[in-house]
XYZ file of C-alpha atoms in Angstrom:
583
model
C -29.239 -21.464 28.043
C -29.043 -17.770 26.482
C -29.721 -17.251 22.527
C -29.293 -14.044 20.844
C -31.710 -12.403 17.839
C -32.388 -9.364 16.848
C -35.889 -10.145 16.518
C -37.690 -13.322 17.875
C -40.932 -13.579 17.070
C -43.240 -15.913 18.948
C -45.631 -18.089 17.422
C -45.485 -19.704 14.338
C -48.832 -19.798 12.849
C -49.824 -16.906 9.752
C -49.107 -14.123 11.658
C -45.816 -15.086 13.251
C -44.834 -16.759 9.908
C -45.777 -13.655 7.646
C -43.881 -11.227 10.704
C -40.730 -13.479 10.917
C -40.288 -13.863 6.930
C -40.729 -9.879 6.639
C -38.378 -9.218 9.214
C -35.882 -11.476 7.932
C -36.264 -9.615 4.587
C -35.545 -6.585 6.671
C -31.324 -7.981 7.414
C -31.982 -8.660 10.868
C -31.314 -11.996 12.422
C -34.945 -13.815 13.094
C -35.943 -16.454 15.676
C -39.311 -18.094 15.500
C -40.135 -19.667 18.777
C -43.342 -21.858 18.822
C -45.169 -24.325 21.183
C -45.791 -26.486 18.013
C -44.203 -27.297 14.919
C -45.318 -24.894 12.684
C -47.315 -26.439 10.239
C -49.654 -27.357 12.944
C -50.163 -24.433 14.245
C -54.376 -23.226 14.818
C -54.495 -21.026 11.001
C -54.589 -24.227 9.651
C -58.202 -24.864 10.717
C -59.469 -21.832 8.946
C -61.003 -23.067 5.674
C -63.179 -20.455 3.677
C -60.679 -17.783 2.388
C -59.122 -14.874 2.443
C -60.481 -11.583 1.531
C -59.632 -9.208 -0.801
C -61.341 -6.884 -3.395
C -60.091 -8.234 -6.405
C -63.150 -8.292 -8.622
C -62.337 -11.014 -10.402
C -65.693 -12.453 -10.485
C -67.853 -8.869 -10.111
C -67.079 -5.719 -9.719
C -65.479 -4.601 -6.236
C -63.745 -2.041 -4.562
C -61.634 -1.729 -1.848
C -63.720 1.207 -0.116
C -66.886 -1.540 -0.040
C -64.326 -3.862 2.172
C -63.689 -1.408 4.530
C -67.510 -0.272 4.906
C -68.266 -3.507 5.179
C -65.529 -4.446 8.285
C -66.344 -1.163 9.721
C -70.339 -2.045 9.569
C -69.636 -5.735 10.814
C -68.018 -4.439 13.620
C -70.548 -2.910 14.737
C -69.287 0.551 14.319
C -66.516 -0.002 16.733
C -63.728 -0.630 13.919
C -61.063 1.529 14.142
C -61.410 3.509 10.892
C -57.588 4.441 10.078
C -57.061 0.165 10.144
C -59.759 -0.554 8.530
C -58.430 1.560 5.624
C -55.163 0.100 5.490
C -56.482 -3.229 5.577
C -58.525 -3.000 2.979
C -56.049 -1.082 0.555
C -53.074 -3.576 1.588
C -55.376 -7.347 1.524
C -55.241 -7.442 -2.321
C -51.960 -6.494 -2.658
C -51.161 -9.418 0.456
C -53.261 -12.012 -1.714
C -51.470 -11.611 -4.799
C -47.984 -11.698 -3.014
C -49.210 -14.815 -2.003
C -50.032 -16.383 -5.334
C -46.368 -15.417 -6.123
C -45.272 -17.129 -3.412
C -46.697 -20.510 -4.704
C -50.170 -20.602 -2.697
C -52.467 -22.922 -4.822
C -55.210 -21.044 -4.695
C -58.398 -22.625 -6.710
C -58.957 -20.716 -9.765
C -61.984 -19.074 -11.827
C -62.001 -20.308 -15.620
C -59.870 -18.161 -16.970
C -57.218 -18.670 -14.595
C -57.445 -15.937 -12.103
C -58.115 -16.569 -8.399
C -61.128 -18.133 -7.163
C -63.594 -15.913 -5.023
C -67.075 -16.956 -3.297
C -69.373 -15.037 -1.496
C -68.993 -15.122 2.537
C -70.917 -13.566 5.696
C -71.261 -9.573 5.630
C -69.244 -9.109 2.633
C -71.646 -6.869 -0.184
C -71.534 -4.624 -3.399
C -72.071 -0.835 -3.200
C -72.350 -0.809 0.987
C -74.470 -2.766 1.510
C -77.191 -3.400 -1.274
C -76.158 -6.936 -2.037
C -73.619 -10.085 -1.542
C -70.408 -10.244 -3.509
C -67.766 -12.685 -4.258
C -64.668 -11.604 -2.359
C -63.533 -14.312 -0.490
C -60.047 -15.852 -2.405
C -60.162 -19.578 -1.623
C -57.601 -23.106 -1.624
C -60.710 -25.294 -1.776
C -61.740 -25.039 2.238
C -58.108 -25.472 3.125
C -57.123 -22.211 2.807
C -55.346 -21.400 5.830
C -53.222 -24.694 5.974
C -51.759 -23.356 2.447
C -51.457 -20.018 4.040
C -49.201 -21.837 6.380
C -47.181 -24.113 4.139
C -46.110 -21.022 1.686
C -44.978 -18.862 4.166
C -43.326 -21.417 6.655
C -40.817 -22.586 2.826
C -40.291 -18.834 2.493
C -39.292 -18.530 5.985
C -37.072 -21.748 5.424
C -35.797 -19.700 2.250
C -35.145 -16.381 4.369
C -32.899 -17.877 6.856
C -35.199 -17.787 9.654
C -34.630 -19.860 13.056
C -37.120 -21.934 14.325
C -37.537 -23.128 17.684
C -40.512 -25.404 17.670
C -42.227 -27.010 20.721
C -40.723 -24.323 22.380
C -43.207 -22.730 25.214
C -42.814 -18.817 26.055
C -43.302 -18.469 30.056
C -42.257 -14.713 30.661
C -41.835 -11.777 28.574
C -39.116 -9.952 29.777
C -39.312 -6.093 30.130
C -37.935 -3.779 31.787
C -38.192 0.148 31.979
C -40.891 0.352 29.361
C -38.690 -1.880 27.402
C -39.017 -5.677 26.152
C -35.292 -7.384 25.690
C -36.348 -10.564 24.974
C -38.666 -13.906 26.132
C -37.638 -16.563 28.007
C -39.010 -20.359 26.993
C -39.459 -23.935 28.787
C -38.359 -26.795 26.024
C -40.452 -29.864 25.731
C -37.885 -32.063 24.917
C -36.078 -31.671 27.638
C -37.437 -29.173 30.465
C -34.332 -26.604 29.902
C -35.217 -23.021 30.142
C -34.047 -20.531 27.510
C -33.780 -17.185 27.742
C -33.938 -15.252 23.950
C -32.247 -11.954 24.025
C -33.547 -9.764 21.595
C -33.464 -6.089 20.358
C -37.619 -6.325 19.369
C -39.734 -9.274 20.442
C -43.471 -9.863 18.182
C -45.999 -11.968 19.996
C -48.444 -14.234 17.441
C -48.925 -16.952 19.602
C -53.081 -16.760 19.428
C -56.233 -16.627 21.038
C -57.662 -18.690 24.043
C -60.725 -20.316 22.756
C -60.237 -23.078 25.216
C -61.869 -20.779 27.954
C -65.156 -22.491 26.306
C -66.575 -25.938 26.744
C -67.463 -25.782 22.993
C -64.961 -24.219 20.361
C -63.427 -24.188 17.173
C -59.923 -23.818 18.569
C -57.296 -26.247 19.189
C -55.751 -27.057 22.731
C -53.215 -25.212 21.845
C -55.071 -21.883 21.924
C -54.715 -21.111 26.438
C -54.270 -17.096 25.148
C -50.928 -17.656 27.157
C -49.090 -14.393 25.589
C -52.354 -12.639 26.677
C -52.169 -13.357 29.887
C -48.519 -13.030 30.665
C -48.793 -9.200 28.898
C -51.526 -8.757 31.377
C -49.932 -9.745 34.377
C -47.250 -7.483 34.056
C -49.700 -4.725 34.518
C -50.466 -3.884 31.442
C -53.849 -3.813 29.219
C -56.152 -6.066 27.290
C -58.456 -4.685 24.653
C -62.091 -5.378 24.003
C -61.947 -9.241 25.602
C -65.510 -8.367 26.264
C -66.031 -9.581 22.487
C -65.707 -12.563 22.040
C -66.901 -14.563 18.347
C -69.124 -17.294 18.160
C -69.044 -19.099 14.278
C -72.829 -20.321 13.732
C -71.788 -23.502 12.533
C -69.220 -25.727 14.577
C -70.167 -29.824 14.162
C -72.766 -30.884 16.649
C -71.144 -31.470 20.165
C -67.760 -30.987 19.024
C -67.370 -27.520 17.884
C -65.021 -28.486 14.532
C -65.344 -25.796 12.201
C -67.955 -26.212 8.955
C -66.761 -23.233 7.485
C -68.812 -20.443 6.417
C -67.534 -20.878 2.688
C -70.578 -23.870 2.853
C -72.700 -21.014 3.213
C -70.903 -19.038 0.527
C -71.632 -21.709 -1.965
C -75.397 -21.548 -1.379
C -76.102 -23.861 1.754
C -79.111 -23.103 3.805
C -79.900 -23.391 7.426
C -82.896 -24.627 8.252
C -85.192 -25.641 11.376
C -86.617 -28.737 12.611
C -89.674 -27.484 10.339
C -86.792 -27.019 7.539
C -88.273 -23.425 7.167
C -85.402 -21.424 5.937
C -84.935 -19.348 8.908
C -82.693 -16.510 7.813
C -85.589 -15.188 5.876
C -86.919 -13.635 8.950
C -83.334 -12.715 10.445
C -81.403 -11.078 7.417
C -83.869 -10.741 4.515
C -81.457 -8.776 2.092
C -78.725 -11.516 2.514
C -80.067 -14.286 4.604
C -77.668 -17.448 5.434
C -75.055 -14.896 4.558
C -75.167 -12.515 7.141
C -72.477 -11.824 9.712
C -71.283 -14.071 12.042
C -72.538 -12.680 15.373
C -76.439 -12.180 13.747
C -76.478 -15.681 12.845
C -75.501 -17.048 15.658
C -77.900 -15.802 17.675
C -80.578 -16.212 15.102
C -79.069 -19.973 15.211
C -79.884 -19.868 20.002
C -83.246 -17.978 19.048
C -84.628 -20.722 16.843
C -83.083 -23.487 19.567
C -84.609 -21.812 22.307
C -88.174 -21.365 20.827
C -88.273 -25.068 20.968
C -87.265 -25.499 16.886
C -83.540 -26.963 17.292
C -83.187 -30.690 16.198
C -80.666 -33.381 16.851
C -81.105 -35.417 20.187
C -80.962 -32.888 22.602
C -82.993 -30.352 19.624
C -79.783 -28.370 20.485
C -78.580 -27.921 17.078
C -79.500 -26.769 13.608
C -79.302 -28.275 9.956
C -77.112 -26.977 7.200
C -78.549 -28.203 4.387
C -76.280 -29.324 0.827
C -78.774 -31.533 -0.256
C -79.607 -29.227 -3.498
C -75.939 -28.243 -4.420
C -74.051 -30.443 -7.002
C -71.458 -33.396 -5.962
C -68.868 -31.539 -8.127
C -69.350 -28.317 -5.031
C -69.633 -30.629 -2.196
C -66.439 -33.254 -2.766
C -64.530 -30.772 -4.553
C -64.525 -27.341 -3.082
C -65.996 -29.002 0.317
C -64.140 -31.286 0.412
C -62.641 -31.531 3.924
C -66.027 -30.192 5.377
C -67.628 -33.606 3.914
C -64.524 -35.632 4.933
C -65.161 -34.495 8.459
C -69.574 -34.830 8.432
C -69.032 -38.179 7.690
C -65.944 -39.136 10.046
C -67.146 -37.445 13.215
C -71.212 -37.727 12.983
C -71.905 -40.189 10.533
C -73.516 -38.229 8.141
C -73.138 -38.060 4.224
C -74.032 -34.159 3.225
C -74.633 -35.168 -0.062
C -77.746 -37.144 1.322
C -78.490 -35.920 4.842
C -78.495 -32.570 6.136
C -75.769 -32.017 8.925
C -76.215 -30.774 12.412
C -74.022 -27.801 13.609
C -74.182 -25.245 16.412
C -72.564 -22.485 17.709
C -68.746 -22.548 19.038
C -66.829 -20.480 20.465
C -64.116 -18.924 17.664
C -62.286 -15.974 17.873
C -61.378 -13.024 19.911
C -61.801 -9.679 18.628
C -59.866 -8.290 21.857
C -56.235 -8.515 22.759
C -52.871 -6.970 23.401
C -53.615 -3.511 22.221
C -51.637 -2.063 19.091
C -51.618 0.484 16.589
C -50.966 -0.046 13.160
C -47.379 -0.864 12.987
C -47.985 -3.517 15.496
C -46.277 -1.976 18.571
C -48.015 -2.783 21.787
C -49.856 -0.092 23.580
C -49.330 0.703 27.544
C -52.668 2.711 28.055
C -55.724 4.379 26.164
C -53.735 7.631 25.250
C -50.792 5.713 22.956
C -48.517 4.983 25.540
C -46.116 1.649 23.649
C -44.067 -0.416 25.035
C -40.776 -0.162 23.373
C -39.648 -3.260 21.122
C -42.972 -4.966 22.004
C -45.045 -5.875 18.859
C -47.987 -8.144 18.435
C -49.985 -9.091 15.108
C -52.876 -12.122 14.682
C -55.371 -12.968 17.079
C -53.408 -12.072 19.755
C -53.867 -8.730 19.202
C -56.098 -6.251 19.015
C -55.194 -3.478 16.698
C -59.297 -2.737 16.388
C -59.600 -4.047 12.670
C -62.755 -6.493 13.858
C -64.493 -4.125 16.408
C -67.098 -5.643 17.986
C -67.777 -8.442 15.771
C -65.110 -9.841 12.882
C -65.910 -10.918 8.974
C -65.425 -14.183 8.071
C -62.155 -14.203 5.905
C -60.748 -11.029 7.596
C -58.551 -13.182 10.153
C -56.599 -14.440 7.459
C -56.440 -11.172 6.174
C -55.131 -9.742 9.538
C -52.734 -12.190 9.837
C -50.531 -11.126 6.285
C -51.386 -7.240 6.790
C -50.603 -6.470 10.372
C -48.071 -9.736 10.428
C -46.501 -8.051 7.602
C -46.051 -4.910 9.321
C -44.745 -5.890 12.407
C -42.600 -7.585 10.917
C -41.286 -4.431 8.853
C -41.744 -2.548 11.842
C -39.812 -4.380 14.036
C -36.543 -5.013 11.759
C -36.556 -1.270 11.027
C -36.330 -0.755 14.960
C -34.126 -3.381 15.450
C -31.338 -2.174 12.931
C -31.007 1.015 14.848
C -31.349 -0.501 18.315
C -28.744 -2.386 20.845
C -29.453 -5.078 23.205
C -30.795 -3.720 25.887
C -29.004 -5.294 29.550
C -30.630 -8.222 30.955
C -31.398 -8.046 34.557
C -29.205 -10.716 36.893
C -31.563 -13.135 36.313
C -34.145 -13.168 33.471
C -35.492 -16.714 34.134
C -36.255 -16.593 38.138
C -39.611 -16.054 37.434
C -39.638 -19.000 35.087
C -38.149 -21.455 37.133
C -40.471 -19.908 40.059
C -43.394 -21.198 38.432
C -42.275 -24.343 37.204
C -41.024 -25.579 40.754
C -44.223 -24.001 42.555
C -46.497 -26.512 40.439
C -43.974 -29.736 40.435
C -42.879 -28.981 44.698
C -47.008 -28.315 45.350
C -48.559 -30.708 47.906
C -51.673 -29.116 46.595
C -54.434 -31.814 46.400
C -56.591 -29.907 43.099
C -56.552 -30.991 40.156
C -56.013 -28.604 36.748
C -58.152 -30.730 34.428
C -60.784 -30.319 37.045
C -60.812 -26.962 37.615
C -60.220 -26.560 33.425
C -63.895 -28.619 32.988
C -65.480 -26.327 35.500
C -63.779 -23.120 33.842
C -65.007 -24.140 30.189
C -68.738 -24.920 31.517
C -69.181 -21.680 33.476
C -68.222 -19.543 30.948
C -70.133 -21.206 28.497
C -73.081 -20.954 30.205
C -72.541 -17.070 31.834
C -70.417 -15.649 29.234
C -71.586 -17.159 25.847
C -73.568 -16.063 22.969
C -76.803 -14.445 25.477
C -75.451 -12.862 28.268
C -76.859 -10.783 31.559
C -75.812 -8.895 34.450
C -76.972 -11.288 37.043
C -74.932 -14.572 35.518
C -71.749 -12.551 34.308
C -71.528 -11.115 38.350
C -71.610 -14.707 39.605
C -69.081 -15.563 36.938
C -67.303 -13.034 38.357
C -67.331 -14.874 41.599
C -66.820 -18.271 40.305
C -63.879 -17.347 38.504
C -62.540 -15.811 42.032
C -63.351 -19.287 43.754
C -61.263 -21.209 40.621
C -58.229 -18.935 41.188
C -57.923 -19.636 44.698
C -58.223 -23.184 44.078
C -55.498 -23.186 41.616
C -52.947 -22.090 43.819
C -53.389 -25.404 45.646
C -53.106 -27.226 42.561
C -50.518 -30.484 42.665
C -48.990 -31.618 39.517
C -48.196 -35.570 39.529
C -45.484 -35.807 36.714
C -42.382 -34.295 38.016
C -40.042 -35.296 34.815
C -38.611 -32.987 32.967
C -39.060 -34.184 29.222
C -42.450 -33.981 27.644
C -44.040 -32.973 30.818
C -48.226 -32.351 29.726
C -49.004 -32.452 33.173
C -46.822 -29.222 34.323
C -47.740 -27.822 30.546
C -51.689 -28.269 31.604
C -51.157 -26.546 34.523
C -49.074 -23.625 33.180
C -51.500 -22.939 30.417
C -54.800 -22.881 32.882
C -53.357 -20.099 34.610
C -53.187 -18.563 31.319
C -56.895 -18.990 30.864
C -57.780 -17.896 33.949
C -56.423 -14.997 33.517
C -57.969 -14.071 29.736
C -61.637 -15.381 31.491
C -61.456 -12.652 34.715
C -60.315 -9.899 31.967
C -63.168 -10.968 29.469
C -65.619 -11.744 31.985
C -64.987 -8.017 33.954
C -65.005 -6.188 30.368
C -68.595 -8.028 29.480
C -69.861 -6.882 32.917
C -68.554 -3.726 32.479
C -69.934 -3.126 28.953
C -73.958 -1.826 29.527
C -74.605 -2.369 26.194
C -75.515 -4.543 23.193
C -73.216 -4.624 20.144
C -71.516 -6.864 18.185
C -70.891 -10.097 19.624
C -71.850 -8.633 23.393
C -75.376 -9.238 23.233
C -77.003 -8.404 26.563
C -80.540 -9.759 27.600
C -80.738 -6.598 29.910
C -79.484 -4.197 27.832
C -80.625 -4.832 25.047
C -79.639 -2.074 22.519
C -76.325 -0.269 20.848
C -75.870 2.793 23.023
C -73.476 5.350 20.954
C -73.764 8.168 23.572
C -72.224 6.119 26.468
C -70.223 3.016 24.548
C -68.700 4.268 21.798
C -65.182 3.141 22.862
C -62.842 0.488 23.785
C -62.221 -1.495 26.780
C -58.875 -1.649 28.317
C -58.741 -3.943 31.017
C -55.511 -4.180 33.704
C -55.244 -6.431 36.066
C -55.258 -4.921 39.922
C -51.877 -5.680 41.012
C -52.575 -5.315 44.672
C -54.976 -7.248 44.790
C -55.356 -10.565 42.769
C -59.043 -11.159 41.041
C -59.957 -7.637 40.837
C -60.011 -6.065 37.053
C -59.394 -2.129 36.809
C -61.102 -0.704 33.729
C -59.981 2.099 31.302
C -61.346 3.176 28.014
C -59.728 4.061 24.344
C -61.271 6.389 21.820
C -62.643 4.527 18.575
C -60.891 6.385 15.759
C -63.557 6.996 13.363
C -61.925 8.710 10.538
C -59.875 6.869 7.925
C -57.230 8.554 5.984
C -59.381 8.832 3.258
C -62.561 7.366 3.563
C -65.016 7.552 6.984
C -68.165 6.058 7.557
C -70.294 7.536 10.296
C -72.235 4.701 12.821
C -75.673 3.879 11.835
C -77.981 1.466 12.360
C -77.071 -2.078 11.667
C -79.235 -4.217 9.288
C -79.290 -6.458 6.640
């Protein structure tokens, strides 16, 4: 079945929402195409807030934003974005408000904002409240609004649509084509631009924050057409996922004063982050978070966790602007945060690497600006360098409206001047290739086995601490689970609602986004940001300062090739030259 848009974006969670609604405002015709209905889709689980400099409980300035993104990334920010993302957030938030986003409020009616990890005052010299807030549902507003002003716009949705194969052609995309759920029909979607939001793959890890939903599929299927992933090599960890689970506590708990602690309950950020303890970035407490488990002072059962302590704050803070936080201490572990301290650990989060882009949101071919004509990507998908080497708390909601936004612009200005490009004799072969290669396979291995041992391996050789030694027999591993999955059988041969084929389609995905992360980290000789190397153990300017493009070797399956991009470390106004990293 062939549909016809000018631009169909893919993925339906803030990023594809906010890119579809601005394209649609650009007179084009707009197809959303999404895995899952869109109000389920993964932004939902992000809590906190959304940042944005708009002083509304101290002063603040858009300049101290961008320091402080360019500084939590370790210096390897991209400058120019990091500019325009700070400039174009509080303008974002308050289109947003207009919108109808309930956004909790200060007392004299204007937005809400908290304090969050790495956001400060005059570079540096102290916290401030920037993060804008819906209680700690934040991003499953952020949905809602924008999926009624798609509704408005005229958008098309799709939903439990799943995107197989991209389809371009002489440096050009025309369109995706899509397996349906409901009933196992392929779909090809012709379109003059295409915008992929479908994402990260957090599900490479035994213990995340991310949903099921989250196999990086776009990521891969980019890569295996040859071209380049950026900076998978780092990879977030969020200090405080429930014990054993990995469910998001966000770090707005931290934002409204609660403390980690040891099995001593010694304060422990102290000694980390002295200027803004339990509030520093993401990547420094995380490992602060291992370093205190694996000097022998984690608690819990397995004295593999830490406490977050709420004990001293008021009920009113807890049950009212933590309020699904509690709701989920006391489903999933029993524990009442009003009276008990809760035990979280690290989880795998959020990837700061991805398709490559620039600005606008067209996808990149190489290190030297090569693009990929009516390609665009925005979201965790891709990688336009606004997080560096490690992102801010709040700034992935942010990301999502700014560079959704102008994709979205982008795209319907390309598309009103474009035609369809022709369609090759037959854009779903490769579709209907892979689907009948899993359900005809006499192949005896199974996917949720070879999943288990995927997610444990790279938890343990590619996590938080990582070292030459481990990430080389990852490498290995990861060669072993390859072959295997080309014997791999798939039992339910039906056509409607078929998880089994749907399991097996999205490991391949993973596979794929572990050997590009897993060669990147390898590759990388350095410490920085979330890549923290045991045997190397420092930030090394002179050698490192620049991005990671990884391609996949196309004669021969397994092997990574590995380019480089220059960091771009002048804004259009502002710059901020690398320095030493404390707080």
């Amino acid at each position: 079945m062939q549909h016809r848009y000018d631009v169909v974006v893919v993925g339906a969670g803030g990023a594809g929402l906010m890119a579809a609604l601005y394209a649609a405002k650009g007179n084009v015709s707009v197809a959303c195409v999404s895995k899952l209905y869109p109000t389920r889709s993964h932004t939902g689980a992000a809590q906190g807030g959304i940042g944005a400099s708009l002083g509304n409980v101290g002063e603040d300035h858009w300049e101290w934003h961008m320091f402080d993104t360019i500084k939590g990334g370790d210096y390897l920010t991209d400058q120019d974005a990091a500019e325009v993302f700070s400039k174009d957030i509080v303008d974002a938030v308050i289109e947003l408000e207009h919108m109808g986003l309930p956004f909790s409020r200060e007392a004299d009616g204007t937005i809400a904002q908290r304090k969050f990890g790495g956001h400060t005052r005059e570079f540096g010299k102290a916290a401030v409240e920037r993060a804008c807030y819906a209680k700690d549902r934040t991003g499953h507003m952020i949905l809602q609004t924008l999926y009624q002003q798609n509704v408005k716009n005229g958008t098309t949705f799709y939903n439990e649509f799943h995107v197989f194969d991209l389809l371009i052609e002489d440096g050009r995309c025309k369109g995706v084509v899509a397996y349906e759920l409901a009933t196992g029909e392929i779909h090809t979607f012709h379109a003059k631009a295409v915008i992929l939001a479908a994402g990260g793959y957090g599900r490479v890890f035994k213990i995340t924050s991310n949903a099921y939903t989250l196999t990086g599929d776009l990521m891969s299927i980019y890569y295996r057409k040859g071209l380049p992933l950026e900076d998978m090599e780092f990879y977030q960890f969020h200090p405080t996922g429930l014990s054993k689970l990995g469910i998001l506590v966000t770090e707005g708990i931290r934002g409204e004063g609660g403390i980690l602690r040891n099995d001593s309950h010694e304060r422990f950020m102290e000694r980390y982050a002295p200027t803004i303890k339990d509030l520093a970035p993401r990547d420094i407490v995380a490992r602060s978070m291992i370093t205190e488990i694996r000097e022998g002072r984690g608690v819990g059962p397995d004295k593999d966790a830490i406490y977050i302590d709420l004990t001293h704050l008021p009920r009113e803070t807890v049950e009212g602007k933590l309020a699904e936080i509690t709701d989920l201490a006391r489903t999933y572990l029993g524990l009442d945060p009003l009276k008990e301290m809760v035990l979280v650990q690290p989880t795998a989060h959020y990837a700061m690497g991805g398709i490559p882009t620039d600005i606008d949101g067209q996808c990149l071919t190489d290190g030297a600006g090569g693009k990929v004509e009516g390609l665009y990507a925005a979201g965790e998908q891709a990688c336009v360098s606004l997080h560096g080497a490690n992102r801010l708390g709040t700034n992935s909601l942010g990301d999502l409206v700014v560079f959704g936004r102008r994709a979205g612009i982008s795209a319907a200005k390309y598309a009103r001047d474009a035609d369809y490009g022709r369609l090759g004799e037959d854009p779903e072969a490769e579709t209907r290739e892979l689907i009948a290669g899993l359900k005809n396979s006499s192949g005896k291995e199974n996917a949720a086995a070879i999943r288990k041992e995927l997610q444990e391996t790279m938890m343990n050789n590619v996590g938080i601490f990582r070292n030459g030694p481990d990430m080389e027999k990852q490498v290995e591993i990861l060669k072993e689970l390859k072959a295997r999955y080309q014997n791999v059988g798939v039992a339910d041969v039906s056509a409607k609602f078929n998880g089994d084929l749907i399991d097996a389609v999205e490991l391949g995905f993973l596979l794929d986004c572990a050997e590009a992360m897993t060669a990147s980290a390898v590759n990388r000789t350095e410490s920085r940001g979330a890549h923290e190397r045991e045997d190397y153990t420092t930030r090394d300017d002179k050698n490192w300062l620049k991005h990671t493009m990884a391609y996949k070797d196309m004669n021969n399956d397994g092997n990574v090739l590995i380019g480089y991009k220059p960091v771009a470390l002048k804004g259009y106004t502002r710059s901020f030259e690398p320095k030493a990293r404390v707080y």
